[in-house]
Structures are given as C-alpha cells and as structure tokens.
CSV table of C-alpha atoms (C1' of nucleotides) in Angstrom, one decimal:
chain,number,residue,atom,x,y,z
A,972,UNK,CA,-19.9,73.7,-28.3
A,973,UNK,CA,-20.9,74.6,-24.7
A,974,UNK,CA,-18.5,73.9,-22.5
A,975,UNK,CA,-15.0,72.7,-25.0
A,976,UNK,CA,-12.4,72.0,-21.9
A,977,UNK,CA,-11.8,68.6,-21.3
A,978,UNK,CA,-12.2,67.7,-17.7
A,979,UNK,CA,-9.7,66.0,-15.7
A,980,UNK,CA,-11.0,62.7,-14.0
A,981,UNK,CA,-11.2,62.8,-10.3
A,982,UNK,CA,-12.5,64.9,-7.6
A,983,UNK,CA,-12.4,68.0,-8.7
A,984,UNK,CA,-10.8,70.6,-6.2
A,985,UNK,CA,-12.9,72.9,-4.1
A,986,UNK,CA,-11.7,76.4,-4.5
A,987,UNK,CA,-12.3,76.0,-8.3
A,988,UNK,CA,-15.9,76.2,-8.3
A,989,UNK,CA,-16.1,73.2,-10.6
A,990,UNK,CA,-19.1,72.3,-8.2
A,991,UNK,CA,-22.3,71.7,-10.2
A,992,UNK,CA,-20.5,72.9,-13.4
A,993,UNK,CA,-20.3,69.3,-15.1
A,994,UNK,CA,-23.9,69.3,-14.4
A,995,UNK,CA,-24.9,72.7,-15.4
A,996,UNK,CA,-23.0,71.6,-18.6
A,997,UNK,CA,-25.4,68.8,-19.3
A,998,UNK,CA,-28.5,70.7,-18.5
A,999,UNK,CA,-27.6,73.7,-21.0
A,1000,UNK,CA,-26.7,71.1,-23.8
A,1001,UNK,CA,-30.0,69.4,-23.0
A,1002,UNK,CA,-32.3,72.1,-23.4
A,1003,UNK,CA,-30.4,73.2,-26.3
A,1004,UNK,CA,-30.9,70.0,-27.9
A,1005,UNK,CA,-34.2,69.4,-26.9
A,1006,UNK,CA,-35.0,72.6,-27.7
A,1007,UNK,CA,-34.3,71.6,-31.9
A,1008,UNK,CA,-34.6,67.9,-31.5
A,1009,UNK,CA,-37.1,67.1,-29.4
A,1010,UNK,CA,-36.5,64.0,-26.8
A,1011,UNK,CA,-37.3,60.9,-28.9
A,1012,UNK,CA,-34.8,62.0,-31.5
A,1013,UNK,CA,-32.1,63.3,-29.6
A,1014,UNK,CA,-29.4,60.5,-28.3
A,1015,UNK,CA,-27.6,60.7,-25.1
A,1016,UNK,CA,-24.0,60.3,-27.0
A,1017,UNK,CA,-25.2,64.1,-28.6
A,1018,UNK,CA,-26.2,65.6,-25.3
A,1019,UNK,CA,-22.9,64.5,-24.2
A,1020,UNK,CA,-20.4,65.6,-27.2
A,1021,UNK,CA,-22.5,69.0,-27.4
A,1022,UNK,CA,-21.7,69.4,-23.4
A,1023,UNK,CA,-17.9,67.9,-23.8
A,1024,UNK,CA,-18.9,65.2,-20.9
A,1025,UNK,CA,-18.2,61.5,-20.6
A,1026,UNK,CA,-20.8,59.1,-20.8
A,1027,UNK,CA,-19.7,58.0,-17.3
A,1028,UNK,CA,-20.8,61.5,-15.4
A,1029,UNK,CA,-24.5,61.2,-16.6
A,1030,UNK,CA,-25.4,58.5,-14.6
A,1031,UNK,CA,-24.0,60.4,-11.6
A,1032,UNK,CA,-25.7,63.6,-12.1
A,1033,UNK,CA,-29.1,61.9,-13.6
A,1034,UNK,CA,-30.8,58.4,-13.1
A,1035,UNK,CA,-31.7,58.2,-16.1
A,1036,UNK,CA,-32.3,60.1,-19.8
A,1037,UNK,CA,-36.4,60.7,-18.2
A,1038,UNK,CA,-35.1,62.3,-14.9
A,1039,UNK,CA,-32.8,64.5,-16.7
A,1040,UNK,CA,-35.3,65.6,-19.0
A,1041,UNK,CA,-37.8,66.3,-16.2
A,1042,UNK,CA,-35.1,68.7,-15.0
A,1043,UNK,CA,-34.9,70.2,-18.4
A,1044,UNK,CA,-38.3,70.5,-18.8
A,1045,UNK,CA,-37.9,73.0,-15.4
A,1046,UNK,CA,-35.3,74.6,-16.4
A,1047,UNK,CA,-36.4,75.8,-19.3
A,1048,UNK,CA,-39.6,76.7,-17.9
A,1049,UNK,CA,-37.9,78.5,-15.6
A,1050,UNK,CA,-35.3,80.1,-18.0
A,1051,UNK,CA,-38.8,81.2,-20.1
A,1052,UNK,CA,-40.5,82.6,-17.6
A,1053,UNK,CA,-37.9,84.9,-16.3
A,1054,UNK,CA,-37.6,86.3,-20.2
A,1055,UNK,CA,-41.6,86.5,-20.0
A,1056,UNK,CA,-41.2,88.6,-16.9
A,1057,UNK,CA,-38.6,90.9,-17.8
A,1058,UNK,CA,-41.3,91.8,-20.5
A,1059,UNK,CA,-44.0,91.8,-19.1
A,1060,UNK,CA,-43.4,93.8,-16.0
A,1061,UNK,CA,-41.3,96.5,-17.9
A,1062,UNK,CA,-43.3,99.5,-16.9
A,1063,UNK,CA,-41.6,101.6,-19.1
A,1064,UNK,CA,-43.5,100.5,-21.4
A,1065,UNK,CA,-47.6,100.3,-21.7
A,1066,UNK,CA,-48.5,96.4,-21.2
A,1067,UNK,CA,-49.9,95.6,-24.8
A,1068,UNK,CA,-46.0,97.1,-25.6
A,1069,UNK,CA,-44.6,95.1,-23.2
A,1070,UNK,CA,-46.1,91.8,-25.3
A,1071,UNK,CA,-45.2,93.6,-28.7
A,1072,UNK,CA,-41.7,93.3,-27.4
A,1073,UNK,CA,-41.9,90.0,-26.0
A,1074,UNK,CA,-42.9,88.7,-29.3
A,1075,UNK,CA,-40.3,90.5,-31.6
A,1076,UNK,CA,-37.7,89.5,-29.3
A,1077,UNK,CA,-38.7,85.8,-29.6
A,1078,UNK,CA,-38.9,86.2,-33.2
A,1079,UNK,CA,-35.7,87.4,-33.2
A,1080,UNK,CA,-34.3,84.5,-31.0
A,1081,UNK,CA,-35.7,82.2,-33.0
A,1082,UNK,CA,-34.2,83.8,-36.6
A,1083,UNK,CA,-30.7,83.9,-34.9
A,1084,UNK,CA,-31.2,80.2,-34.7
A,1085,UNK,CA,-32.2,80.2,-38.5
A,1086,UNK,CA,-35.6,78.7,-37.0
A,1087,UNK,CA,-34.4,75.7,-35.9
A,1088,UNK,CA,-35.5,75.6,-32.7
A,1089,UNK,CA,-38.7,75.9,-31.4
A,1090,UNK,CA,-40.1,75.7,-27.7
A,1091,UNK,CA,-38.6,72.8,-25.9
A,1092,UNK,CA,-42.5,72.7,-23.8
A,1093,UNK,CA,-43.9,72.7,-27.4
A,1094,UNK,CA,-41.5,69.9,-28.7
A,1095,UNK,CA,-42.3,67.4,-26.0
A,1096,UNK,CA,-46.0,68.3,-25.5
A,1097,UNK,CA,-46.6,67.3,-29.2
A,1098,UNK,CA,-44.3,64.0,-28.4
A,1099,UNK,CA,-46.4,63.5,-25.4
A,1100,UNK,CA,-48.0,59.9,-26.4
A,1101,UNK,CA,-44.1,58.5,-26.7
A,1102,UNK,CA,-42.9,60.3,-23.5
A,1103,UNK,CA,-42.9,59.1,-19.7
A,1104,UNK,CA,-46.3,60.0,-18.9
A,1105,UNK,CA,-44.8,62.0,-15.8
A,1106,UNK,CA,-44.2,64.2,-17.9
A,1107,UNK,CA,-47.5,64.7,-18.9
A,1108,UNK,CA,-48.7,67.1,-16.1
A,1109,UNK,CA,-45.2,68.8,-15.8
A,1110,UNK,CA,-45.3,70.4,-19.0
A,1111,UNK,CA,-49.4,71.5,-18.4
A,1112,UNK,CA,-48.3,72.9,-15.3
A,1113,UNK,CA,-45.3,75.1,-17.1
A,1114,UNK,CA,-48.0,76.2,-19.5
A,1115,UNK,CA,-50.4,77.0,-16.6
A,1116,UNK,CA,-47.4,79.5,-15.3
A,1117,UNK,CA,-46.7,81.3,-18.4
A,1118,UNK,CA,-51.0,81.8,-19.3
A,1119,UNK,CA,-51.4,83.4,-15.8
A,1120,UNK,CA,-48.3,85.6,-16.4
A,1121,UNK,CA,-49.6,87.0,-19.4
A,1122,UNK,CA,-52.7,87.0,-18.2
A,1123,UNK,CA,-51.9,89.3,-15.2
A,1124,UNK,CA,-50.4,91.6,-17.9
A,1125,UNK,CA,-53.8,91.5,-19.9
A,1126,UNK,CA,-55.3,92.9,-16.8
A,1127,UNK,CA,-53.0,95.8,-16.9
A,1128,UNK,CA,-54.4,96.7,-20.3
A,1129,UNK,CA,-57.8,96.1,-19.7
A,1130,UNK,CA,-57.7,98.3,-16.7
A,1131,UNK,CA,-56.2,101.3,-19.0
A,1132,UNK,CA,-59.2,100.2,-21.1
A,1133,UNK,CA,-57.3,98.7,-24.1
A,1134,UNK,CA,-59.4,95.7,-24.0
A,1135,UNK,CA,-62.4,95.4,-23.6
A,1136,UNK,CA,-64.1,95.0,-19.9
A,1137,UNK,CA,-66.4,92.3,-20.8
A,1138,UNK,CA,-63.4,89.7,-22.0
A,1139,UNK,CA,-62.0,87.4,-19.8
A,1140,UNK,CA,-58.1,87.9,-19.6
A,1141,UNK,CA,-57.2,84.1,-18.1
A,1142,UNK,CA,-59.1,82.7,-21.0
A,1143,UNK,CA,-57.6,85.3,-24.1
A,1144,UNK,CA,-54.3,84.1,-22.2
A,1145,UNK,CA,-54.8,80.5,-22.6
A,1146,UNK,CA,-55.6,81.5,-26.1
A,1147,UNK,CA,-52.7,83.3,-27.0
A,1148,UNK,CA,-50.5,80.4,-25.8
A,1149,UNK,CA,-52.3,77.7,-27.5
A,1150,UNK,CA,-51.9,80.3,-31.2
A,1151,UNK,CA,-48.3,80.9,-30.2
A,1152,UNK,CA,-47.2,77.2,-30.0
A,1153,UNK,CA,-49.1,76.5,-33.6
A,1154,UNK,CA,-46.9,79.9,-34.9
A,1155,UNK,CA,-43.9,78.1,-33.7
A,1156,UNK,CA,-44.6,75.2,-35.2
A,1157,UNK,CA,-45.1,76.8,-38.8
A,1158,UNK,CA,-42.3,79.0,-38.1
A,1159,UNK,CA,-40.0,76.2,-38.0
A,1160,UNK,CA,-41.6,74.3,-40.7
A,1161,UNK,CA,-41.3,77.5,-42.9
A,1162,UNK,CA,-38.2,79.0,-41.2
A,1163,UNK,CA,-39.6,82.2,-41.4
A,1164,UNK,CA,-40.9,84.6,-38.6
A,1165,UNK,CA,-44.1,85.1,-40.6
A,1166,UNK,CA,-46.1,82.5,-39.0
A,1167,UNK,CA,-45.4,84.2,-35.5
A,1168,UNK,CA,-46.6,87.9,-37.0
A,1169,UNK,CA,-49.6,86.8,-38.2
A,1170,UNK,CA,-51.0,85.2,-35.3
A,1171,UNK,CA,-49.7,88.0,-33.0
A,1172,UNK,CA,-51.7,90.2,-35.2
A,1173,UNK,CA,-55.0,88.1,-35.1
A,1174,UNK,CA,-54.0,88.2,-31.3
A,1175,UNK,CA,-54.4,91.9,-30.8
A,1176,UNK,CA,-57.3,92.4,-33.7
A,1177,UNK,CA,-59.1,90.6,-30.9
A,1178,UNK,CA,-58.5,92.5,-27.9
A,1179,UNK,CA,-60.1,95.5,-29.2
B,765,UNK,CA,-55.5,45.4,-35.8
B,766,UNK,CA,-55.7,46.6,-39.3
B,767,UNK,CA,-54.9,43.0,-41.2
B,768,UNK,CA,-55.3,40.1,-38.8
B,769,UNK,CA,-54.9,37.2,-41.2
B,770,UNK,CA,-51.3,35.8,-41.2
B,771,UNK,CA,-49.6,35.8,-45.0
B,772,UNK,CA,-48.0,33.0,-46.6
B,773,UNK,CA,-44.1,33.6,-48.4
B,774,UNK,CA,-43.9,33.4,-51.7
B,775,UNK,CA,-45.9,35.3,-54.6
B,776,UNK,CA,-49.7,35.1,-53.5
B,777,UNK,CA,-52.5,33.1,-55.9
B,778,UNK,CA,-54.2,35.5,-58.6
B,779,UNK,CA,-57.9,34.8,-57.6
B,780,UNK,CA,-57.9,36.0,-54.3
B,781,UNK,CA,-57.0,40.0,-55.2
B,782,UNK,CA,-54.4,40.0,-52.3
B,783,UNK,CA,-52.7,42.7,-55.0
B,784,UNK,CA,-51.7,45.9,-53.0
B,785,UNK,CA,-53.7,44.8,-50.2
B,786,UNK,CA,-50.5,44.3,-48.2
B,787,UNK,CA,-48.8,47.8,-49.3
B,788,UNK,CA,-52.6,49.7,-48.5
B,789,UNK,CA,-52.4,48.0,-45.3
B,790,UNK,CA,-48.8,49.3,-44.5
B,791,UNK,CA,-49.7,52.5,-45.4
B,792,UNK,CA,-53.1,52.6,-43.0
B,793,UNK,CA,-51.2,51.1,-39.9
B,794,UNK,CA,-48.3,54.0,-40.9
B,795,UNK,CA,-50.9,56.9,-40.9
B,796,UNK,CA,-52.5,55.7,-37.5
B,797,UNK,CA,-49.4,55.3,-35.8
B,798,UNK,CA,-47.4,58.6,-37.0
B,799,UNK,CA,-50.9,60.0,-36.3
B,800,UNK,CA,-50.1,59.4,-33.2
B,801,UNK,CA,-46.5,59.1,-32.8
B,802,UNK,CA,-44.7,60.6,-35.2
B,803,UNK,CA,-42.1,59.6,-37.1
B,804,UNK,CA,-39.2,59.0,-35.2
B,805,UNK,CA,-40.7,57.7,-32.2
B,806,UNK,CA,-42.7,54.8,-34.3
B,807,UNK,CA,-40.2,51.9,-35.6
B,808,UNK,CA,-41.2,49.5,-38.6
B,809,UNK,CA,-42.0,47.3,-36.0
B,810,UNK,CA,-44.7,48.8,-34.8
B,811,UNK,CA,-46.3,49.4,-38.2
B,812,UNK,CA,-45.7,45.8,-39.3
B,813,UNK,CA,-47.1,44.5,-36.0
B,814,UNK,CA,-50.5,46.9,-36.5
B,815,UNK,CA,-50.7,45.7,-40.4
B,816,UNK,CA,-49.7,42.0,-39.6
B,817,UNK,CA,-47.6,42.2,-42.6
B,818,UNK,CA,-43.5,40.4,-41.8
B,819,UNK,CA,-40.9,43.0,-42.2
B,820,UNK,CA,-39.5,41.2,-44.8
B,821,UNK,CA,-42.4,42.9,-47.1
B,822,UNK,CA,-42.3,46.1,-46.3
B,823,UNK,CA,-38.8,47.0,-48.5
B,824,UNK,CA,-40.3,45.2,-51.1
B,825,UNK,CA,-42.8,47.7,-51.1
B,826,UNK,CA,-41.5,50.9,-50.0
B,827,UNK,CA,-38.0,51.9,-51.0
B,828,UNK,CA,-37.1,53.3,-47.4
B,829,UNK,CA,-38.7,54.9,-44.0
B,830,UNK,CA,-38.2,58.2,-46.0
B,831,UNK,CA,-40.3,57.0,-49.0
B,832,UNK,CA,-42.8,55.3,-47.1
B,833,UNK,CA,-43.0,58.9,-44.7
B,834,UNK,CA,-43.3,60.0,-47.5
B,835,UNK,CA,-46.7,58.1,-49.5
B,836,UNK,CA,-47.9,58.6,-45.6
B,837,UNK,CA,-47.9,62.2,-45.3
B,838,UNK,CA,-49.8,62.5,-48.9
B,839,UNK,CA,-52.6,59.8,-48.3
B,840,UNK,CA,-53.0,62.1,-44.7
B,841,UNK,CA,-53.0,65.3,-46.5
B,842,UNK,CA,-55.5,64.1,-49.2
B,843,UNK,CA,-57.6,62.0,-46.4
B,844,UNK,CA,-58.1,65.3,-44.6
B,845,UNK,CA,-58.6,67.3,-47.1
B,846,UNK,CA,-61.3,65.3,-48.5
B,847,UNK,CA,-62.9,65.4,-44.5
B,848,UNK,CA,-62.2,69.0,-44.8
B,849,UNK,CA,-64.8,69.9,-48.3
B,850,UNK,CA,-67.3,67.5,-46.9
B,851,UNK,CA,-67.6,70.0,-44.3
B,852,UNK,CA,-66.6,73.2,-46.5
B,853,UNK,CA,-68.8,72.8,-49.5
B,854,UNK,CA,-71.9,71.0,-47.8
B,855,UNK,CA,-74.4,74.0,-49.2
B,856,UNK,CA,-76.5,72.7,-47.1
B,857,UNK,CA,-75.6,75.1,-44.1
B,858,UNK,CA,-74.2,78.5,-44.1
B,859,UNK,CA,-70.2,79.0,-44.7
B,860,UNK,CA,-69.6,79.9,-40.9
B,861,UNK,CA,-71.7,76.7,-39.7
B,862,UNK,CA,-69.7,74.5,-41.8
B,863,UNK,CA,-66.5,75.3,-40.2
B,864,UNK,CA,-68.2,74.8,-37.5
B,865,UNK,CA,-69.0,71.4,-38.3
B,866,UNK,CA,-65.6,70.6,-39.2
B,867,UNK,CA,-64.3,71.5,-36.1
B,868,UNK,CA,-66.8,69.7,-33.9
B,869,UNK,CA,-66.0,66.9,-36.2
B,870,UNK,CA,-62.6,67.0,-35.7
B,871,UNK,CA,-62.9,67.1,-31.4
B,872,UNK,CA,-64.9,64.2,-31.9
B,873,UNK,CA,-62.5,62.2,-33.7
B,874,UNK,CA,-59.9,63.5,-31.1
B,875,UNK,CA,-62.3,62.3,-28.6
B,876,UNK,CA,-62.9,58.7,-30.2
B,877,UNK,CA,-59.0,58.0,-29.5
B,878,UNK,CA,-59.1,59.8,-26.1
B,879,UNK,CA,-57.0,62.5,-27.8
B,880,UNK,CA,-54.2,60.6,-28.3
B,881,UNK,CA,-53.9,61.3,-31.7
B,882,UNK,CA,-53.1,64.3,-33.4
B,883,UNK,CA,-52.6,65.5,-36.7
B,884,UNK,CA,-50.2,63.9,-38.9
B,885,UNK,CA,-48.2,67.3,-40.4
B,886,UNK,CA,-48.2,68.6,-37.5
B,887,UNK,CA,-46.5,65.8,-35.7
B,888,UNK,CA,-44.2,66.0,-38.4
B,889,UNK,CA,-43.5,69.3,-38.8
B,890,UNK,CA,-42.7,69.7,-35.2
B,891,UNK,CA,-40.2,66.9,-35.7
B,892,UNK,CA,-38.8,68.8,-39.1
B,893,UNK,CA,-35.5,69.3,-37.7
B,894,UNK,CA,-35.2,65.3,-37.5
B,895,UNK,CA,-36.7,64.6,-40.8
B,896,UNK,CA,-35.5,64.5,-43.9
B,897,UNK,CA,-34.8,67.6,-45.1
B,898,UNK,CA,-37.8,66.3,-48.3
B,899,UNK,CA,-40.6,66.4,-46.2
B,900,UNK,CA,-40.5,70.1,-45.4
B,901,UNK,CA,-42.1,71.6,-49.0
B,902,UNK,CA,-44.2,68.9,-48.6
B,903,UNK,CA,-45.9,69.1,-45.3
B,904,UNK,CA,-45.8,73.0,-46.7
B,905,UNK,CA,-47.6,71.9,-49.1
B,906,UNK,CA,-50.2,70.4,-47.6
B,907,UNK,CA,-50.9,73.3,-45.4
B,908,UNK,CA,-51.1,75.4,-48.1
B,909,UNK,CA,-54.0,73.3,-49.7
B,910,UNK,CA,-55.7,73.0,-46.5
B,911,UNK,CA,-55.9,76.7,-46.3
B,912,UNK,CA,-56.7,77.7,-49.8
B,913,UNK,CA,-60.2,75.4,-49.5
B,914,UNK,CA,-60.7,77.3,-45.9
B,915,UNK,CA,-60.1,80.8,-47.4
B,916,UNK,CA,-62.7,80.1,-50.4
B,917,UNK,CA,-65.0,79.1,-47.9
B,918,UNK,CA,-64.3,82.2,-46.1
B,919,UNK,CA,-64.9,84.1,-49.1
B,920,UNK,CA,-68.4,82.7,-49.1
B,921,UNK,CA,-69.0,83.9,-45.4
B,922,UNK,CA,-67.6,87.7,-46.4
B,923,UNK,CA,-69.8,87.9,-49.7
B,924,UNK,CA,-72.8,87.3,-47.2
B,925,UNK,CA,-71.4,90.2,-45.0
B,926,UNK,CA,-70.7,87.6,-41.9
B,927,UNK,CA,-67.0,88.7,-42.2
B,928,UNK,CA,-66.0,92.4,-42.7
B,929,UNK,CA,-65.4,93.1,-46.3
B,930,UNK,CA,-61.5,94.5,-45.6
B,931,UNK,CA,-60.2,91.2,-44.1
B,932,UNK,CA,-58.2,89.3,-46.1
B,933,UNK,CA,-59.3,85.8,-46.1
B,934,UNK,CA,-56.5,83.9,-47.5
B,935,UNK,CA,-54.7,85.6,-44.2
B,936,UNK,CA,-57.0,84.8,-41.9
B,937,UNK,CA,-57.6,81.1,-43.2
B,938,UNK,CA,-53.7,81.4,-42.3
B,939,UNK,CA,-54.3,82.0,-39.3
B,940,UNK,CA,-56.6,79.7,-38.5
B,941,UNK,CA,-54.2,76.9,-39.0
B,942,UNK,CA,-51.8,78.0,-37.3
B,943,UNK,CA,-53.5,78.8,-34.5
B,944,UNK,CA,-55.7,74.8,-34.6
B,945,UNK,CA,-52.4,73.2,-34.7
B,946,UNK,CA,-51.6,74.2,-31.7
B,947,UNK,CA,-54.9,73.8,-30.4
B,948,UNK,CA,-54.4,70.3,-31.6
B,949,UNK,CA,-51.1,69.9,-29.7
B,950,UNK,CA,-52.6,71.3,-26.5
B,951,UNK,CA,-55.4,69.2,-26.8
B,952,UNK,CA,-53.2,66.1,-27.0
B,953,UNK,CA,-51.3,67.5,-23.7
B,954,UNK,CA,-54.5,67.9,-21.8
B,955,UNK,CA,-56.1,65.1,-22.9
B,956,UNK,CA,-59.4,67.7,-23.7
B,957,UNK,CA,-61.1,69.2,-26.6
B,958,UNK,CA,-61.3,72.8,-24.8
B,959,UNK,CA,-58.3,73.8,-26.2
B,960,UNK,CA,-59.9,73.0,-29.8
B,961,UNK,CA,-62.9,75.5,-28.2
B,962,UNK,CA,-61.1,77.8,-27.4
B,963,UNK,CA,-59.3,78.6,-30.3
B,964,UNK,CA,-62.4,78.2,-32.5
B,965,UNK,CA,-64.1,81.0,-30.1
B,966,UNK,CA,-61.4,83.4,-30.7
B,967,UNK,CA,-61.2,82.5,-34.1
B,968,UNK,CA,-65.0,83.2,-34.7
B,969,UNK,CA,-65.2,86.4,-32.4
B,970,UNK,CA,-62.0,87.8,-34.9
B,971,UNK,CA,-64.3,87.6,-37.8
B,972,UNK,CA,-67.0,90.0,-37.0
C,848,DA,C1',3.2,63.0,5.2
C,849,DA,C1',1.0,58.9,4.8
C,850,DT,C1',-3.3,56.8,4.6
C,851,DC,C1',-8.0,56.4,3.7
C,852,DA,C1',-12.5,57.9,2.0
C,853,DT,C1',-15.1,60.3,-1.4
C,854,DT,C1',-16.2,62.1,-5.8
C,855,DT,C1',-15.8,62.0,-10.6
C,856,DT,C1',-14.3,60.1,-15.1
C,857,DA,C1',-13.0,56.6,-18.8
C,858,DG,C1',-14.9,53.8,-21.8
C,859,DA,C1',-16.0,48.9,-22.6
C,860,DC,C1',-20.1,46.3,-22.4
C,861,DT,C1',-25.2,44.6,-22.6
C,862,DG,C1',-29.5,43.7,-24.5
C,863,DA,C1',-32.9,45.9,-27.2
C,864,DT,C1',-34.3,48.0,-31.2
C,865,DC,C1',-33.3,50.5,-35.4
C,866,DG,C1',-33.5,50.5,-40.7
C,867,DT,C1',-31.8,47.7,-44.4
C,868,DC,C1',-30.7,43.8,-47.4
C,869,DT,C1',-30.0,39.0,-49.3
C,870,DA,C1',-31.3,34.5,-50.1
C,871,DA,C1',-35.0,31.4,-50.2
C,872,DT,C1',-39.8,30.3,-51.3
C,873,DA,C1',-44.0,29.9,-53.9
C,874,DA,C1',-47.0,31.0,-57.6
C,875,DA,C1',-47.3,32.4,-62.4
C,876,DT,C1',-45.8,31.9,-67.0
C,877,DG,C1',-44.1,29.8,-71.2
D,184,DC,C1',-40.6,21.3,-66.6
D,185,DA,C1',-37.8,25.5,-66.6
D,186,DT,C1',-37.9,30.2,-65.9
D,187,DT,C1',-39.6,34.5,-64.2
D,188,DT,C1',-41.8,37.3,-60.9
D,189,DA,C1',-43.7,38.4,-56.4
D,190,DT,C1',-43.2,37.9,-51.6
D,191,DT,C1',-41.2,36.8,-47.2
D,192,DA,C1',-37.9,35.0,-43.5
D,193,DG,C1',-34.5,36.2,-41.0
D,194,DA,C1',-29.7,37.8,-40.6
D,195,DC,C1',-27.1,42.1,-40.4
D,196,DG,C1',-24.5,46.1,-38.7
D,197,DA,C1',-25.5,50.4,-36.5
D,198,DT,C1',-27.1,52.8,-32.7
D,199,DC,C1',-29.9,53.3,-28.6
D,200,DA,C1',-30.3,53.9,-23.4
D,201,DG,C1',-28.3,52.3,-19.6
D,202,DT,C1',-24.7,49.6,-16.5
D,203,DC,C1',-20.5,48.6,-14.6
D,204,DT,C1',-15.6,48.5,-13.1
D,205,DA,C1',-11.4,50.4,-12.5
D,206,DA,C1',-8.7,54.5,-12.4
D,207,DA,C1',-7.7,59.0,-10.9
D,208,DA,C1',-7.8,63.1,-8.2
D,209,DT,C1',-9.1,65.5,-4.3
D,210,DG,C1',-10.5,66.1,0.9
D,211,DA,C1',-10.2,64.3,5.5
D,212,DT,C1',-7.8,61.9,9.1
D,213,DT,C1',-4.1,60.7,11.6
DNA sequence: AATCATTTTAGACTGATCGTCTAATAAATG
DNA sequence: CATTTATTAGACGATCAGTCTAAAATGATT
C-alpha cells in the first residue's frame, strides 16, 4: 500500500504540506500498476485502493484515465532516466562498467519484484494499437532520451578504444534498447533474470 | 471480414459442410485480432463481429476466453512455426540467407498491416501478469520450439565455418528471440521495419 | 468571530461493455 | 411423429471509465 492514511475530506490545511500529495499518491500507484499491468488491464478502482484515494479526487487531479497516464508515462521516464544517469555518468567507474552496473541493478529491481513488472514504456508501447494514439509519439520520444544517453556513454568507451572506431554509437544504442525491452519481456514471461544476461552478453560480444 | 455470410439458428443442414467452419472461423478472427491487440484489450465482441458468427455460438464452441486464448496461442505458435522452416530448411540457399529470408519476410508481413500487428506470444507474454496464470508454460513453450528450429539451422551455418566454431548456438538462437521481440514491439511503436533491421544487423555482425 | 469562497472528498449513478449462461430453435435421427 | 443433437438469440450480473452532487474543511474577508 502506498500511501495507507485515510484522508480527511475538505481543504486540506496549508502548513501541512498535504499540497500535491493526494496527487503524488496517484501518480506512484499508477506507475506502479502500470508498470505490472499495463494500461488496458489495469482499472481505475485499483489505481485508487493501491493509492488509498477516493474515486472523487481523480477527476480533480486528472481529466481523465488517458491524461493521467500521459503524466505517468513522464514520470516514469523521468524516474528512469535519472537511474540511467546515475549510471552512466559514474566516473568512478570505466563506462562499459558503468552499463554492467546499470544492468545488474535492473536485474535486481526486477527480481525483488519476483519479475512481475516490467518497463511501464515497454508495457504500453506493445499495447500501442489499443492506446490513445497521443500516446504514440510520447513514448518514441522517452525511448529517443534513454538511446542518446547511452549512447553518449558508448562514446566514452569508444574514445578509450573499447569499441571499435568504425561503429556507430547512436545506432549500437538504439540496438541495445530495442534487445533490452525483448529481455524484459522474456524475463517476465520466465521470471528469471536469464533472459536479461544473455542479451547483455550478446550486447558487449559486439562492441569488441 | 473473415465470414461474411449471416448464419441461421438451429443445427445447420448436412450437405453443405458448414461443420467446424464456424469454430475455424472464431479461431482466425481471434488470432488476427490478439495479433494485434492482445488479449485483454480485444472483447468477444470484436472477434464475433470479424468472424460474423452471434455470440451465442461462441460458448458453444469454446469452453471460456481462457480456453479459446488458449487453441489461439497454439494455432499461432504452429502457423509460425511452419512460416519459420519454409524459411529454415529451404536447401535451396545457404543457412545465413535463409534467416535472412525469414526476416525480410516477416517486415513485409509487418508492412502489409502497416505494422500494426505484432506477434501473438509476445503480445501475450507482455500481458502475462494479466493472464491466466496457464498461458505462461505455454507461450514458453512456444519460444522454446521457435528457437530449437533456429539453433539447428544455426548449426548448419557453423559446420560451414560462417559462425565461429565456440559459439553456442542454442544460446545464441536465444538471443535472437529475445532480441526480435522487441524489435517487433519497437517496430509496432514506430510504425517502421528499421527496428526489425537493426536488430537483424547486430544479430548478423555477432556471428562472425 | 462570523461569513463567504475555495478546495477536496464521499460515493451513488450512468451507460457501455465485459464474459457467461439458459432457453428456444432447427435439423437429424429413429 | 417424437426425440436427440447442434446451434443461436438474447438476457444476465459484473465491472468498466467517467460524471455529478452534496458535504466537509480550510483560507480569506470583514
């Protein structure tokens, strides 16, 4: 349970920084759920008992279940990227070490979850043909964000020559993300981590 | 639409072999549309609308959504992999070429539906933590039959030297579906079959 | 302090759609 | 003609996203 207080009705007072945090509530439960269920399958009513809200507040935070997962969508982008970041711009470590920890940490994530839950850009891309078509670019764009951040860390390691000159790091980027989503998909289906080893080891058998 | 002609109640005249003419063309409609939708996106409705065939029917043929998932996800499984050694076993080209084939197959079928269909077990196993809790062995199961007919045609490719005698095929065939699943999903997103070249580029180049 | 305005919540309600089931219908069978 | 078997029509209750009204609790105004 996120958030397990009841809340009082009324306007809540100032000093206690309630502000934002019936909303925040949502938002956390969301990606949560969205994150195992995906959007089609998840009702409103389970958003709402996850986050301890009243049906009532959603409709004033959110216009509607598409708006509110169109924030989600962002948010979790967001949320990913920052964890992408404080990997890949660690510079205690060498950049190829920076991804190596990146991906045992998501593997880890994903066991504490017993492999339940997946990528929440992953979910809805595959549910794409029976989402809001807004969504469409949205999600491309998130994608877009998190190739050229580990693509800019690619760089790093080909400049220290641990891959080779000739490839192109934008496009070994955009296939490490296309692999990764597939290896979360079978890691889920399997509820193992294997799925994500093996294609991280493909991954760097072709950097050399 | 799959079965235009409109049916009549009642139990249908001998001579004109209507017999499971209705159930095969449930079962079509179903794999199109969770082809495209998965499975909790797509009602009955939708399937009985595509087939022509009046709801009423469709428990007289199928014991439940589950069951009919179910007969679904096998007829796709043994569809594909029937596509798949067309491809695999045509000794008319080289092991390497005929992957090839496959996969330029495969974007064109993408293409044909303006990539708005996917692959039915992945569409499902993305949605596993919605589904019945049966379907996982068996979209498993699947996988694992898809990529024992890819690994022996690897083995083909690495008795003629084209792939380094130490790799382990059944691995890499691994790989490669993990990795063209989400190359499927990505394609679906971007509405593109680049993400399908992509992957098979990488894939190739990780063979030598 | 009393009043008013604003923000938030409670939860019943709607219409649509979901998967399922029973009774009726029509042909085959004896 | 009576019975059995195959098939369908349509009703059913559950659940869905979404709406709405009234109540409650605070801030602002006087």
């Amino acid at each position: 349970m996120v958030n397990p207080q009841p809340r009082k009705r009324g306007r809540p007072p100032k000093q206690a920084p309630d502000h934002g945090d019936t909303r925040e509530s949502l938002l956390r439960a969301g990606v949560a759920t969205l994150t195992r269920k995906g959007f089609v399958a998840t009702g409103l009513d389970e958003i709402l008992a996850l986050a301890n809200v009243p049906k009532g507040s959603f409709y004033h935070y959110f216009a509607s279940k598409e708006a509110f997962g169109a924030e989600a969508i962002a948010r979790y982008g967001a949320y990913f990227a920052a964890k992408l970041d404080r990997h890949l711009l660690d510079e205690r470590l060498a950049p190829l070490d920076r991804l190596r920890g990146f991906i045992a940490n998501a593997e880890a994530g994903m066991r504490r979850y017993e492999f339940r839950r997946g990528c929440l850009v992953g979910n809805l891309g595959q549910e794409m043909s029976a989402l809001p078509e807004a969504y469409r670019s949205q999600l491309d764009a998130v994608f877009m964000d998190w190739e050229a951040r580990l693509a800019a860390c690619l760089r790093l390691a080909q400049a220290r020559g641990e891959i080779g000159s000739g490839r192109d790091c934008a496009r070994l980027a955009h296939f490490f993300w296309i692999g990764w989503e597939g290896a979360v998909l079978r890691a889920k289906l399997r509820r193992s981590g294997e799925p994500l080893r093996i294609f991280a080891e493909g991954f760097f058998a072709l950097l050399a």
